[in-house]
């Protein structure tokens, strides 16, 4: 069975897999159980799962470099204080070569950093729920606008029905 990790920040879930099997299973079923989310992110008090090691210093350095990168958009950098991307990425243990799903990718805030973190050998599957466009019609242009400004070969984008 592939190793995976699920983390949540605001409305986004990140699924990391050592292989394609988990990603295909999740996208074909379209459901991630709340129990899986709770077990991956810790208990109700927010405690980390027992035995979880801190990210290595080299991983922390790589993440810090990605977050501080001058090629990130100013629009994304403004959101860093509230979103704490270095903490989220370190907690996720995402590394080069991993396959990552960015669910509710919106403007590509996390996709931009995840694509750099997983590198050329990894992949980011960015997905927006189709239902969001019913409530926010202008959101349909948000990810394509990001993708045009920061094209990445390891990123794929799709819109899916989540319910």
XYZ file of C-alpha atoms in Angstrom:
163
model
C 0.000 0.000 0.000
C 1.400 3.442 -0.885
C 2.382 5.866 1.852
C 0.291 9.017 1.918
C -0.419 12.095 3.971
C -3.442 14.365 4.151
C -3.203 17.899 5.570
C -5.773 20.670 5.702
C -5.387 24.425 5.728
C -8.556 26.483 5.451
C -10.549 24.742 2.705
C -7.706 22.817 1.095
C -6.750 19.163 1.494
C -3.370 17.893 0.360
C -2.883 14.265 -0.489
C 0.618 12.982 -0.992
C 1.334 9.551 -2.400
C 4.448 7.558 -3.218
C 2.638 6.155 -6.259
C -0.187 6.790 -8.657
C -2.587 4.247 -7.088
C -3.785 6.436 -4.230
C -4.286 9.503 -6.418
C -6.324 7.534 -8.941
C -8.386 5.974 -6.167
C -9.145 9.301 -4.534
C -10.050 11.078 -7.756
C -12.173 8.221 -9.061
C -14.108 7.881 -5.811
C -14.161 11.623 -5.163
C -14.428 11.201 -1.385
C -11.942 11.570 1.440
C -13.311 10.397 4.767
C -13.271 12.706 7.763
C -11.788 9.876 9.817
C -8.769 9.742 7.520
C -8.348 13.486 7.798
C -8.531 13.451 11.595
C -6.096 10.546 11.899
C -3.610 12.235 9.583
C -3.793 15.690 11.127
C -3.980 14.727 14.773
C -6.640 14.548 17.394
C -9.252 17.110 18.387
C -6.687 19.015 20.481
C -4.541 19.493 17.359
C -1.777 17.208 18.617
C 0.458 15.711 15.945
C 0.330 11.941 15.514
C 2.709 10.164 17.889
C 6.141 9.363 16.503
C 6.025 12.133 13.891
C 9.563 13.369 13.323
C 10.366 16.983 12.571
C 11.210 17.821 8.973
C 14.940 17.621 8.368
C 16.888 20.861 8.295
C 17.541 20.469 4.561
C 13.793 20.112 3.929
C 13.116 23.192 6.055
C 15.759 25.118 4.126
C 14.220 24.057 0.797
C 10.767 25.118 1.974
C 12.054 28.468 3.256
C 13.717 29.083 -0.111
C 10.492 28.283 -1.974
C 8.374 30.537 0.270
C 10.894 33.413 -0.026
C 11.365 32.944 -3.770
C 11.279 36.218 -5.719
C 9.363 34.511 -8.544
C 6.251 34.015 -6.367
C 3.492 36.506 -7.163
C 2.938 39.457 -4.850
C -0.721 38.418 -4.654
C 0.354 35.084 -3.141
C 3.020 36.557 -0.819
C 0.456 38.871 0.806
C -1.420 35.773 2.030
C 1.594 34.159 3.722
C 1.093 35.717 7.172
C -2.339 34.144 7.577
C -1.649 30.865 5.801
C 1.806 30.062 7.223
C 2.923 28.063 4.172
C 6.338 27.069 5.584
C 4.656 25.443 8.588
C 2.060 23.657 6.440
C 4.637 22.359 3.949
C 7.025 21.206 6.708
C 4.187 19.429 8.532
C 3.130 17.657 5.329
C 6.584 16.140 4.768
C 6.088 16.622 1.028
C 9.378 16.148 -0.780
C 10.832 16.029 -4.287
C 9.268 13.297 -6.403
C 5.968 13.133 -4.480
C 2.563 13.231 -6.161
C 0.298 15.845 -4.555
C -3.357 16.782 -4.959
C -4.385 20.398 -4.336
C -8.155 20.214 -3.906
C -9.928 23.575 -4.306
C -6.829 25.010 -5.965
C -8.473 28.394 -6.656
C -5.743 30.920 -7.541
C -2.882 28.427 -7.290
C -1.452 29.705 -3.989
C -0.357 26.261 -2.783
C 0.000 24.769 -6.267
C 2.797 27.279 -6.984
C 4.824 26.200 -3.955
C 3.948 22.513 -4.179
C 5.104 22.324 -7.808
C 8.499 23.698 -6.824
C 8.727 21.424 -3.794
C 7.943 18.169 -5.650
C 10.189 19.195 -8.541
C 10.405 17.787 -12.045
C 10.082 14.179 -10.860
C 6.890 14.930 -8.895
C 3.423 16.071 -9.879
C 0.709 18.389 -8.590
C -2.889 17.532 -9.454
C -4.840 20.763 -8.945
C -8.601 20.357 -8.815
C -11.439 22.828 -8.380
C -14.966 21.712 -7.478
C -17.440 22.569 -10.252
C -20.001 23.715 -7.698
C -17.877 26.719 -6.708
C -18.553 28.272 -10.126
C -22.305 28.254 -9.412
C -21.708 30.649 -6.524
C -18.663 32.522 -7.832
C -18.817 32.627 -11.657
C -15.661 34.774 -11.871
C -13.696 32.024 -10.088
C -13.683 30.053 -13.350
C -10.825 32.275 -14.576
C -8.788 32.234 -11.348
C -6.648 29.113 -11.832
C -6.171 29.536 -15.590
C -4.940 33.096 -14.909
C -2.440 31.759 -12.366
C -1.316 28.955 -14.716
C -0.697 31.449 -17.513
C 1.497 33.593 -15.254
C 3.436 30.629 -13.792
C 3.382 27.707 -16.246
C 4.688 24.497 -14.649
C 5.196 21.200 -16.484
C 4.471 19.160 -13.356
C 1.009 20.684 -12.750
C -2.279 19.399 -14.171
C -5.587 21.153 -13.585
C -9.120 19.880 -13.773
C -12.603 20.796 -12.595
C -14.555 17.946 -11.025
C -17.932 17.351 -9.468
C -17.241 16.611 -5.787
C -20.723 15.541 -4.675
